[in-house]
Amino acid sequence: MKKLLLFVCAIMISAASFAQDVVLDFTTNEKWGFPEGSSAGQKDEKTFSDGTYSVTLAASTSYYFHTSGKYLMLGKKGSTLTFPAFTSAVTKIEVAGTSSASTAVKQNIFAIIKGEAVAVSTETTGAKDITNSYAIASEYQAAGTIYQLQVTSAHNTQITKINIYFAGSLIAPKFSIKGGVFYETQKVELTAEAGKIYYSTDGTNYNEYTKAITVSQTTTISAYAEKDGKKSAINSETYQMAKSYASLDDL
């Protein structure tokens, strides 16, 4: 019987921030301090901060940080994640799911207007291997507006990152292939709505993107767009290359 062994060489991505966008990273709980594990899950409304931004969570069943999956669990219908008021007009919000998330969970973005939650985008279905994009209706894009992500179906949602885009900001590059485990070489293409794309495979040295990137070993690709001196948020995907051996002796 063939033994399949996965060798994952993690490539650390250096922290970087750009004034045009906000990235809320829920793949680590070091700063947020969410309750960890399902047994410690909470329901009551509580505010958490990463030292720069804060979010307020409330759940109908439970919210907590999934320690092995490295994501924020939020469930179920009626559960909310409320953002802080931003000083710039928000035009779009992206919510990244996970490989184990529900394919049926429904979510949407609401604005809190005079104490009432008003839907300001189009409801989405599914969070498995998806980054859901919510374009904010123009009449609700005023600076200082309080936005809220709501679970609108009887399912849990799993969140790894949330990207907030302001008016005039650049959209982060998209990847033609989502990260995961692969058994053969991949060619990854990057696209951006505007500007030039710069990418890195070590999180530090960025080069201008001109052609598809060949991935033949475990690699994390990070990329951002730049135009007229403005930079987008960094988007990244990790590609894990698997090795197989006929026997333990071969290993």
Coordinates of N, CA and C in Angstrom, one line a residue:
M1 N 0.8 -1.2 0.0 CA 0.0 0.0 0.0 C 0.9 1.2 0.0
K2 N 0.5 2.2 -0.8 CA 1.3 3.4 -0.9 C 1.0 4.3 0.3
K3 N 2.0 4.8 0.8 CA 1.9 5.7 2.0 C 2.0 7.2 1.4
L4 N 1.0 8.0 1.8 CA 1.0 9.4 1.3 C 1.4 10.3 2.5
L5 N 2.4 11.0 2.2 CA 2.9 11.9 3.3 C 2.9 13.3 2.7
L6 N 2.3 14.2 3.5 CA 2.3 15.6 3.1 C 3.4 16.4 3.8
F7 N 4.2 17.1 3.1 CA 5.2 17.9 3.7 C 4.8 19.4 3.4
V8 N 4.5 20.1 4.5 CA 4.1 21.5 4.4 C 5.2 22.4 4.9
C9 N 5.8 23.2 4.1 CA 6.8 24.1 4.5 C 6.2 25.5 4.6
A10 N 5.9 25.9 5.8 CA 5.2 27.2 6.0 C 6.1 28.3 5.7
I11 N 5.6 29.2 4.9 CA 6.4 30.4 4.5 C 5.7 31.6 5.2
M12 N 6.4 32.2 6.1 CA 5.8 33.3 6.9 C 5.6 34.6 6.0
I13 N 4.5 35.2 6.2 CA 4.2 36.4 5.5 C 4.4 37.6 6.4
S14 N 5.2 38.5 6.0 CA 5.4 39.7 6.9 C 4.2 40.6 7.0
A15 N 4.0 41.2 8.1 CA 2.8 42.0 8.3 C 3.0 43.3 7.4
A16 N 1.9 43.7 6.8 CA 1.9 44.9 6.0 C 0.5 45.5 6.0
S17 N 0.4 46.8 6.0 CA -0.9 47.4 6.0 C -0.8 48.6 5.0
F18 N -2.0 48.8 4.4 CA -2.1 49.9 3.4 C -3.3 50.8 3.8
A19 N -3.1 52.1 3.6 CA -4.1 53.0 4.1 C -5.5 52.8 3.5
Q20 N -5.5 52.3 2.3 CA -6.8 52.2 1.5 C -7.8 51.2 2.0
D21 N -7.3 50.1 2.7 CA -8.2 49.0 3.0 C -7.9 48.6 4.5
V22 N -8.9 47.8 5.0 CA -8.8 47.2 6.3 C -8.9 45.7 6.1
V23 N -8.0 44.9 6.7 CA -8.0 43.5 6.7 C -8.2 43.0 8.1
L24 N -9.3 42.3 8.4 CA -9.5 41.7 9.7 C -9.1 40.2 9.6
D25 N -8.1 39.8 10.3 CA -7.5 38.5 10.1 C -7.9 37.6 11.3
F26 N -8.8 36.6 11.0 CA -9.2 35.7 12.1 C -8.6 34.3 12.0
T27 N -7.4 34.3 11.4 CA -6.7 33.0 11.3 C -5.8 32.8 12.5
T28 N -5.7 33.9 13.4 CA -4.9 33.8 14.6 C -5.8 34.5 15.7
N29 N -5.6 34.0 16.9 CA -6.4 34.5 18.0 C -5.5 35.2 19.0
E30 N -4.2 35.4 18.7 CA -3.2 35.9 19.6 C -3.7 37.3 20.1
K31 N -4.2 38.2 19.3 CA -4.6 39.5 19.7 C -6.1 39.6 20.0
W32 N -6.9 38.9 19.3 CA -8.4 39.1 19.4 C -8.9 38.6 20.8
G33 N -8.4 37.5 21.2 CA -8.8 37.0 22.5 C -10.3 36.4 22.5
F34 N -10.7 35.8 21.4 CA -12.0 35.1 21.3 C -12.0 33.9 22.2
P35 N -13.1 33.5 22.7 CA -13.2 32.2 23.5 C -12.7 31.1 22.5
E36 N -11.9 30.2 23.0 CA -11.3 29.2 22.2 C -11.9 27.8 22.4
G37 N -12.4 27.2 21.3 CA -13.0 25.9 21.3 C -14.5 25.9 21.6
S38 N -15.2 24.9 21.1 CA -16.6 24.9 21.2 C -17.1 24.9 22.6
S39 N -16.4 24.2 23.5 CA -16.8 24.1 24.9 C -16.7 25.5 25.6
A40 N -16.0 26.4 25.1 CA -15.9 27.7 25.7 C -16.7 28.8 24.9
G41 N -17.5 28.3 23.9 CA -18.2 29.2 23.1 C -19.2 30.1 23.9
Q42 N -19.5 31.3 23.4 CA -20.3 32.2 24.0 C -21.5 32.7 23.1
K43 N -22.5 33.2 23.7 CA -23.6 33.7 22.9 C -23.8 35.2 23.1
D44 N -23.5 35.7 24.3 CA -23.8 37.1 24.7 C -23.0 38.1 23.9
E45 N -23.5 39.2 23.6 CA -22.8 40.3 22.9 C -21.6 40.7 23.6
K46 N -20.4 40.7 22.9 CA -19.2 41.1 23.5 C -18.3 41.7 22.4
T47 N -17.5 42.7 22.8 CA -16.6 43.3 21.8 C -15.2 42.9 22.0
F48 N -14.5 42.6 20.9 CA -13.1 42.1 20.9 C -12.3 43.0 20.0
S49 N -11.0 43.2 20.3 CA -10.1 44.0 19.5 C -8.8 43.4 19.2
D50 N -8.2 43.7 18.1 CA -6.9 43.2 17.7 C -5.8 44.3 18.0
G51 N -6.2 45.3 18.7 CA -5.3 46.4 19.0 C -5.5 47.6 18.1
T52 N -6.1 47.4 16.9 CA -6.3 48.4 16.0 C -7.8 48.6 15.7
Y53 N -8.5 47.5 15.4 CA -9.9 47.5 15.1 C -10.6 46.6 16.1
S54 N -11.9 46.9 16.3 CA -12.7 46.1 17.2 C -14.0 45.5 16.4
V55 N -14.4 44.4 16.8 CA -15.7 43.8 16.3 C -16.5 43.4 17.5
T56 N -17.8 43.4 17.3 CA -18.7 43.0 18.4 C -19.5 41.7 17.9
L57 N -19.4 40.6 18.7 CA -20.0 39.4 18.3 C -21.2 39.1 19.2
A58 N -22.2 38.4 18.6 CA -23.4 37.9 19.3 C -23.9 36.7 18.5
A59 N -24.3 35.7 19.2 CA -24.7 34.4 18.5 C -26.0 33.9 19.1
S60 N -26.7 33.2 18.2 CA -27.9 32.5 18.6 C -27.6 31.2 19.3
T61 N -26.5 30.6 18.8 CA -26.0 29.3 19.4 C -24.6 29.5 20.1
S62 N -23.6 29.9 19.3 CA -22.3 30.1 19.9 C -21.3 30.7 18.9
Y63 N -20.4 31.5 19.4 CA -19.2 31.9 18.7 C -17.9 31.6 19.4
Y64 N -16.9 31.2 18.7 CA -15.6 30.9 19.3 C -14.5 30.8 18.2
F65 N -13.3 30.8 18.6 CA -12.2 30.6 17.7 C -11.9 29.1 17.7
H66 N -11.9 28.5 16.4 CA -11.6 27.1 16.2 C -10.1 27.0 16.2
T67 N -9.5 26.3 17.2 CA -8.1 26.3 17.4 C -7.3 25.5 16.4
S68 N -7.9 24.4 15.9 CA -7.2 23.6 14.9 C -7.5 24.1 13.5
G69 N -8.7 24.5 13.2 CA -9.0 25.1 11.9 C -8.5 26.5 11.6
K70 N -8.3 27.2 12.7 CA -7.8 28.6 12.6 C -8.8 29.5 11.9
Y71 N -10.0 29.6 12.5 CA -11.0 30.5 12.0 C -12.0 30.8 13.1
L72 N -12.8 31.8 12.8 CA -13.9 32.2 13.7 C -15.2 31.5 13.3
M73 N -15.7 30.8 14.3 CA -17.0 30.1 14.1 C -18.1 31.0 14.7
L74 N -19.2 31.2 13.9 CA -20.3 32.1 14.2 C -21.6 31.4 13.8
G75 N -22.5 31.1 14.8 CA -23.7 30.4 14.4 C -24.9 30.7 15.4
K76 N -26.1 30.5 15.0 CA -26.5 30.3 13.6 C -27.4 31.4 13.2
K77 N -28.6 31.2 12.7 CA -29.4 32.3 12.2 C -29.6 33.4 13.3
G78 N -29.4 34.6 12.8 CA -29.5 35.8 13.8 C -28.2 36.2 14.4
S79 N -27.1 35.4 14.2 CA -25.8 35.7 14.8 C -25.2 36.9 14.0
T80 N -24.4 37.7 14.7 CA -24.0 38.9 14.1 C -22.5 39.2 14.4
L81 N -21.8 39.8 13.5 CA -20.5 40.4 13.7 C -20.6 41.9 13.3
T82 N -20.5 42.8 14.2 CA -20.7 44.2 14.0 C -19.3 44.9 13.9
F83 N -19.1 45.7 12.8 CA -17.9 46.4 12.5 C -17.9 47.7 13.3
P84 N -16.7 48.3 13.4 CA -16.6 49.6 14.0 C -17.0 50.6 12.9
A85 N -17.3 51.9 13.3 CA -17.6 52.9 12.3 C -16.3 53.4 11.7
F86 N -16.2 53.3 10.4 CA -15.0 53.7 9.7 C -15.1 55.2 9.3
T87 N -14.0 55.9 9.2 CA -14.0 57.3 8.9 C -14.1 57.5 7.4
S88 N -14.0 56.5 6.6 CA -14.1 56.6 5.1 C -15.4 55.8 4.7
A89 N -15.9 56.2 3.5 CA -17.0 55.5 3.0 C -16.7 54.1 2.5
V90 N -17.4 53.1 3.0 CA -17.2 51.7 2.7 C -18.0 51.3 1.4
T91 N -17.3 50.8 0.4 CA -18.0 50.4 -0.9 C -18.2 48.9 -1.0
K92 N -17.3 48.1 -0.4 CA -17.4 46.7 -0.5 C -16.8 46.0 0.7
I93 N -17.4 44.9 1.1 CA -16.9 44.0 2.2 C -16.8 42.6 1.6
E94 N -15.6 42.0 1.8 CA -15.4 40.6 1.4 C -15.2 39.7 2.7
V95 N -15.9 38.5 2.7 CA -15.8 37.6 3.8 C -15.3 36.3 3.3
A96 N -14.1 35.9 3.8 CA -13.5 34.6 3.3 C -13.9 33.5 4.2
G97 N -14.4 32.4 3.6 CA -14.8 31.2 4.4 C -13.7 30.2 4.5
T98 N -14.0 28.9 4.7 CA -13.0 27.9 4.9 C -13.3 26.7 4.0
S99 N -12.4 25.7 4.0 CA -12.7 24.5 3.2 C -13.7 23.6 3.9
S100 N -13.9 23.8 5.2 CA -14.9 23.0 5.9 C -16.2 23.7 6.2
A101 N -16.4 24.9 5.7 CA -17.6 25.7 5.9 C -18.8 25.1 5.2
S102 N -20.0 25.5 5.6 CA -21.2 25.1 5.1 C -21.4 25.6 3.6
T103 N -22.0 24.8 2.8 CA -22.3 25.2 1.4 C -23.7 25.8 1.4
A104 N -24.4 25.8 2.5 CA -25.8 26.3 2.5 C -26.0 27.5 3.3
V105 N -25.0 27.9 4.1 CA -25.2 29.0 5.0 C -25.4 30.3 4.2
K106 N -26.4 31.1 4.7 CA -26.7 32.4 4.0 C -26.2 33.5 4.9
Q107 N -25.7 34.5 4.2 CA -25.1 35.7 5.0 C -25.4 37.0 4.2
N108 N -25.4 38.1 4.9 CA -25.6 39.4 4.2 C -25.0 40.5 5.1
I109 N -24.8 41.6 4.5 CA -24.3 42.8 5.2 C -25.5 43.7 5.5
F110 N -25.6 44.2 6.7 CA -26.7 45.2 7.1 C -26.0 46.5 7.6
A111 N -26.8 47.5 7.5 CA -26.4 48.8 8.1 C -27.3 49.1 9.3
I112 N -26.8 49.6 10.4 CA -27.6 49.9 11.5 C -28.1 51.4 11.4
I113 N -29.3 51.5 11.0 CA -29.9 52.8 10.8 C -31.0 53.1 11.8
K114 N -30.8 54.1 12.6 CA -31.7 54.5 13.7 C -32.1 53.3 14.5
G115 N -31.1 52.4 14.8 CA -31.3 51.3 15.7 C -31.9 50.0 15.0
E116 N -32.1 50.2 13.7 CA -32.7 49.0 12.9 C -31.7 48.5 11.9
A117 N -31.6 47.2 11.7 CA -30.7 46.6 10.7 C -31.4 46.6 9.4
V118 N -30.7 47.2 8.4 CA -31.2 47.3 7.0 C -30.2 46.6 6.1
A119 N -30.7 45.7 5.3 CA -29.9 45.0 4.3 C -29.4 46.0 3.3
V120 N -28.0 46.0 3.1 CA -27.5 47.0 2.1 C -26.7 46.3 1.0
S121 N -26.8 45.0 0.9 CA -26.1 44.2 -0.1 C -27.0 43.0 -0.5
T122 N -26.4 42.1 -1.3 CA -27.1 41.0 -1.8 C -26.7 39.8 -1.0
E123 N -27.7 39.0 -0.5 CA -27.5 37.9 0.4 C -26.7 36.8 -0.5
T124 N -25.8 36.1 0.2 CA -25.0 35.1 -0.4 C -25.3 33.7 0.2
T125 N -25.0 32.6 -0.5 CA -25.2 31.3 -0.1 C -23.9 30.5 -0.2
G126 N -23.5 29.9 0.9 CA -22.3 29.1 1.0 C -21.1 29.9 1.4
A127 N -20.2 29.1 2.2 CA -19.0 29.7 2.6 C -17.8 28.8 2.4
K128 N -18.1 27.6 1.9 CA -17.1 26.6 1.7 C -16.2 27.0 0.5
D129 N -14.9 27.2 0.8 CA -13.9 27.6 -0.2 C -14.3 28.8 -1.0
I130 N -15.0 29.7 -0.4 CA -15.5 30.9 -1.1 C -15.1 32.2 -0.3
T131 N -14.8 33.2 -1.1 CA -14.7 34.6 -0.5 C -15.9 35.3 -1.0
N132 N -16.9 35.5 -0.2 CA -18.2 36.2 -0.6 C -17.9 37.7 -0.6
S133 N -18.4 38.3 -1.7 CA -18.3 39.8 -1.9 C -19.6 40.5 -1.8
Y134 N -19.6 41.5 -1.0 CA -20.8 42.3 -0.7 C -20.6 43.8 -1.1
A135 N -21.2 44.1 -2.3 CA -21.1 45.5 -2.7 C -22.2 46.3 -2.0
I136 N -21.7 47.4 -1.3 CA -22.6 48.2 -0.5 C -23.4 49.1 -1.3
A137 N -24.7 49.1 -1.2 CA -25.6 50.0 -1.9 C -25.1 51.5 -1.7
S138 N -25.1 52.2 -2.8 CA -24.5 53.6 -2.8 C -25.1 54.5 -1.7
E139 N -26.4 54.3 -1.5 CA -27.0 55.2 -0.5 C -26.7 54.9 0.9
Y140 N -25.9 53.8 1.1 CA -25.5 53.4 2.5 C -24.0 53.5 2.6
Q141 N -23.3 54.2 1.8 CA -21.8 54.3 1.8 C -21.3 55.4 2.6
A142 N -22.0 56.1 3.4 CA -21.5 57.3 4.1 C -20.5 56.9 5.2
A143 N -19.5 57.7 5.3 CA -18.5 57.4 6.4 C -19.2 57.5 7.8
G144 N -18.8 56.6 8.7 CA -19.4 56.6 10.0 C -20.5 55.6 10.1
T145 N -20.9 55.0 9.0 CA -22.0 54.0 9.1 C -21.6 52.7 9.8
I146 N -22.4 52.2 10.6 CA -22.1 50.9 11.3 C -22.7 49.8 10.5
Y147 N -21.8 48.9 10.1 CA -22.2 47.7 9.3 C -22.1 46.5 10.1
Q148 N -22.9 45.5 9.7 CA -23.0 44.3 10.5 C -23.2 43.1 9.5
L149 N -22.3 42.1 9.7 CA -22.5 40.8 9.0 C -23.5 39.9 9.8
Q150 N -24.5 39.4 9.1 CA -25.5 38.6 9.8 C -25.6 37.2 9.1
V151 N -25.7 36.2 9.9 CA -26.1 34.8 9.4 C -27.6 34.8 9.3
T152 N -28.1 34.5 8.1 CA -29.5 34.6 7.8 C -30.2 33.3 7.6
S153 N -29.4 32.2 7.9 CA -30.0 30.8 7.7 C -29.6 30.0 8.9
A154 N -30.2 28.8 9.1 CA -30.0 28.0 10.2 C -28.7 27.2 10.1
H155 N -27.6 27.9 9.9 CA -26.3 27.2 9.7 C -25.2 28.0 10.4
N156 N -24.1 27.4 10.7 CA -22.9 28.1 11.2 C -22.2 28.7 10.0
T157 N -21.4 29.8 10.2 CA -20.5 30.3 9.3 C -19.1 30.2 9.9
Q158 N -18.1 30.1 9.0 CA -16.7 30.0 9.4 C -16.0 31.1 8.6
I159 N -15.2 31.9 9.4 CA -14.6 33.1 8.8 C -13.1 33.1 9.1
T160 N -12.3 33.3 8.0 CA -10.9 33.4 8.2 C -10.4 34.9 8.1
K161 N -11.0 35.6 7.1 CA -10.6 37.0 6.9 C -11.8 37.8 6.4
I162 N -11.7 39.1 6.8 CA -12.7 40.1 6.2 C -11.9 41.3 5.7
N163 N -12.2 41.6 4.4 CA -11.6 42.8 3.8 C -12.6 43.9 3.6
I164 N -12.2 45.1 4.1 CA -13.1 46.2 4.0 C -12.5 47.2 2.9
Y165 N -13.3 47.6 1.9 CA -12.8 48.5 0.9 C -13.5 49.8 1.0
F166 N -12.6 50.9 0.9 CA -13.1 52.2 1.0 C -13.3 52.8 -0.4
A167 N -14.0 53.9 -0.5 CA -14.2 54.6 -1.8 C -12.8 55.0 -2.3
G168 N -12.5 54.7 -3.5 CA -11.3 55.1 -4.1 C -10.1 54.2 -3.9
S169 N -10.4 53.1 -3.2 CA -9.3 52.1 -2.9 C -9.2 51.1 -4.0
L170 N -8.1 50.5 -4.1 CA -7.8 49.4 -5.1 C -8.3 48.1 -4.6
I171 N -8.8 47.2 -5.5 CA -9.2 45.9 -5.1 C -7.9 45.0 -5.1
A172 N -7.8 44.2 -4.1 CA -6.7 43.2 -4.1 C -6.7 42.2 -5.2
P173 N -5.6 41.8 -5.7 CA -5.6 40.8 -6.8 C -6.3 39.5 -6.5
K174 N -6.8 38.9 -7.6 CA -7.5 37.6 -7.5 C -6.6 36.5 -8.0
F175 N -6.7 35.3 -7.5 CA -5.9 34.2 -7.9 C -6.8 33.2 -8.7
S176 N -6.2 32.7 -9.8 CA -6.9 31.8 -10.7 C -7.1 30.4 -10.0
I177 N -6.3 30.1 -9.1 CA -6.4 28.8 -8.4 C -6.4 29.1 -6.9
K178 N -7.4 28.6 -6.2 CA -7.4 28.7 -4.7 C -6.4 27.8 -4.1
G179 N -5.8 28.2 -3.0 CA -4.8 27.4 -2.3 C -5.4 26.1 -1.8
G180 N -4.5 25.1 -1.6 CA -4.9 23.8 -1.1 C -3.8 22.8 -1.3
V181 N -4.1 21.5 -1.3 CA -3.1 20.5 -1.5 C -3.2 20.0 -2.9
F182 N -2.0 19.9 -3.6 CA -1.9 19.5 -5.0 C -0.8 18.4 -5.1
Y183 N -1.0 17.6 -6.2 CA -0.1 16.5 -6.4 C 0.8 16.7 -7.7
E184 N 0.6 17.9 -8.4 CA 1.4 18.2 -9.5 C 1.5 19.7 -9.6
T185 N 2.5 20.1 -10.5 CA 2.8 21.5 -10.6 C 1.6 22.3 -11.1
Q186 N 1.4 23.5 -10.5 CA 0.3 24.4 -10.8 C 0.8 25.7 -11.5
K187 N 0.1 26.3 -12.4 CA 0.4 27.6 -12.9 C -0.7 28.5 -12.4
V188 N -0.3 29.5 -11.6 CA -1.3 30.4 -10.9 C -1.2 31.7 -11.6
E189 N -2.4 32.2 -12.1 CA -2.5 33.5 -12.7 C -3.1 34.5 -11.7
L190 N -2.6 35.7 -11.8 CA -3.2 36.8 -11.0 C -3.8 37.9 -11.8
T191 N -4.9 38.4 -11.4 CA -5.6 39.5 -12.1 C -6.0 40.6 -11.1
A192 N -6.1 41.8 -11.6 CA -6.6 42.9 -10.7 C -7.5 43.8 -11.6
E193 N -8.4 44.4 -10.9 CA -9.4 45.3 -11.6 C -8.7 46.6 -12.1
A194 N -7.6 47.0 -11.4 CA -6.9 48.2 -11.8 C -5.5 48.1 -11.3
G195 N -4.5 48.8 -12.0 CA -3.2 48.9 -11.5 C -2.3 47.7 -11.8
K196 N -1.0 47.9 -11.5 CA -0.1 46.8 -11.7 C -0.1 45.8 -10.5
I197 N 0.3 44.6 -10.7 CA 0.3 43.6 -9.6 C 1.7 43.3 -9.3
Y198 N 2.0 43.3 -7.9 CA 3.3 42.9 -7.4 C 3.1 41.6 -6.5
Y199 N 4.0 40.7 -6.7 CA 3.8 39.4 -5.9 C 5.1 39.0 -5.2
S200 N 4.9 38.2 -4.2 CA 6.1 37.7 -3.5 C 5.8 36.2 -3.1
T201 N 6.9 35.4 -3.0 CA 6.8 34.0 -2.6 C 7.5 33.9 -1.2
D202 N 8.0 35.0 -0.7 CA 8.7 34.9 0.7 C 8.1 35.9 1.6
G203 N 7.1 36.7 1.2 CA 6.4 37.7 2.0 C 7.2 38.9 2.2
T204 N 8.4 39.1 1.5 CA 9.2 40.2 1.7 C 9.6 40.9 0.4
N205 N 10.1 40.2 -0.5 CA 10.6 40.7 -1.8 C 9.5 40.6 -2.8
Y206 N 9.0 41.8 -3.3 CA 7.9 41.8 -4.2 C 8.4 42.2 -5.6
N207 N 7.9 41.5 -6.6 CA 8.3 41.7 -8.0 C 7.0 42.0 -8.8
E208 N 7.2 42.7 -9.9 CA 6.0 43.0 -10.8 C 5.6 41.7 -11.5
Y209 N 4.3 41.4 -11.4 CA 3.7 40.2 -12.1 C 3.6 40.4 -13.6
T210 N 4.1 39.5 -14.3 CA 4.0 39.6 -15.8 C 3.5 38.3 -16.5
K211 N 3.6 37.2 -15.8 CA 3.1 36.0 -16.3 C 2.8 35.0 -15.2
A212 N 2.1 33.9 -15.6 CA 1.6 32.9 -14.6 C 2.8 32.4 -13.8
I213 N 2.5 32.2 -12.5 CA 3.6 31.7 -11.5 C 3.5 30.2 -11.5
T214 N 4.6 29.6 -11.7 CA 4.7 28.1 -11.6 C 5.0 27.7 -10.2
V215 N 4.2 26.8 -9.7 CA 4.3 26.3 -8.3 C 4.6 24.8 -8.3
S216 N 5.8 24.5 -8.0 CA 6.2 23.0 -8.0 C 6.5 22.5 -6.6
Q217 N 6.6 23.4 -5.6 CA 6.8 23.0 -4.2 C 5.9 23.9 -3.3
T218 N 5.8 23.5 -2.1 CA 4.9 24.2 -1.2 C 5.3 25.7 -1.1
T219 N 4.3 26.5 -1.4 CA 4.6 28.0 -1.5 C 3.4 28.8 -1.1
T220 N 3.7 29.9 -0.5 CA 2.6 30.9 -0.3 C 2.9 32.1 -1.2
I221 N 1.9 32.4 -2.0 CA 2.0 33.6 -2.9 C 1.2 34.7 -2.3
S222 N 1.9 35.9 -2.2 CA 1.2 37.1 -1.7 C 1.2 38.1 -2.8
A223 N 0.2 38.9 -2.9 CA 0.1 39.9 -4.0 C -0.7 41.1 -3.7
Y224 N -0.3 42.2 -4.2 CA -1.1 43.5 -4.1 C -1.1 44.2 -5.4
A225 N -2.1 45.1 -5.5 CA -2.2 46.0 -6.7 C -1.7 47.4 -6.3
E226 N -1.1 48.1 -7.3 CA -0.7 49.4 -7.0 C -1.0 50.3 -8.3
K227 N -1.5 51.5 -8.0 CA -1.8 52.5 -9.0 C -1.8 53.9 -8.5
D228 N -1.1 54.8 -9.2 CA -0.9 56.2 -8.8 C -0.5 56.3 -7.3
G229 N 0.4 55.5 -6.9 CA 0.9 55.6 -5.5 C 0.1 54.9 -4.5
K230 N -1.1 54.4 -4.9 CA -2.0 53.7 -3.9 C -1.8 52.2 -4.0
K231 N -1.9 51.6 -2.9 CA -1.7 50.1 -2.8 C -3.0 49.5 -2.3
S232 N -3.3 48.3 -2.8 CA -4.4 47.5 -2.3 C -4.0 46.7 -1.0
A233 N -4.9 46.1 -0.4 CA -4.6 45.1 0.6 C -3.8 43.9 0.0
I234 N -3.1 43.2 0.8 CA -2.4 42.0 0.3 C -3.4 40.8 0.3
N235 N -3.4 40.1 -0.8 CA -4.1 38.8 -0.9 C -3.1 37.7 -1.0
S236 N -3.4 36.6 -0.4 CA -2.4 35.5 -0.4 C -3.1 34.1 -0.4
E237 N -2.4 33.1 -1.0 CA -2.9 31.8 -1.1 C -1.7 30.8 -0.9
T238 N -1.9 29.7 -0.1 CA -0.8 28.8 0.1 C -1.1 27.5 -0.7
Y239 N -0.1 27.0 -1.4 CA -0.2 25.8 -2.2 C 0.7 24.7 -1.6
Q240 N 0.1 23.7 -1.1 CA 0.8 22.6 -0.5 C 1.0 21.4 -1.5
M241 N 2.3 21.1 -1.8 CA 2.6 20.1 -2.7 C 2.8 18.8 -1.9
A242 N 2.1 17.7 -2.3 CA 2.2 16.4 -1.6 C 3.2 15.5 -2.3
K243 N 3.9 14.7 -1.5 CA 4.8 13.7 -2.0 C 4.3 12.3 -1.6
S244 N 4.4 11.3 -2.5 CA 4.0 10.0 -2.2 C 5.2 9.0 -2.3
Y245 N 5.2 8.0 -1.5 CA 6.2 7.0 -1.5 C 5.6 5.6 -1.5
A246 N 6.3 4.8 -2.3 CA 5.8 3.4 -2.5 C 5.8 2.6 -1.2
S247 N 6.8 2.9 -0.3 CA 6.9 2.2 1.0 C 7.6 3.1 2.0
L248 N 7.5 2.6 3.2 CA 8.2 3.3 4.3 C 9.8 3.2 4.1
D249 N 10.2 2.1 3.5 CA 11.6 1.9 3.2 C 12.1 3.0 2.2
D250 N 11.3 3.3 1.2 CA 11.6 4.4 0.3 C 11.7 5.7 1.0
L251 N 10.8 5.9 1.9 CA 10.9 7.2 2.7 C 12.1 7.3 3.5

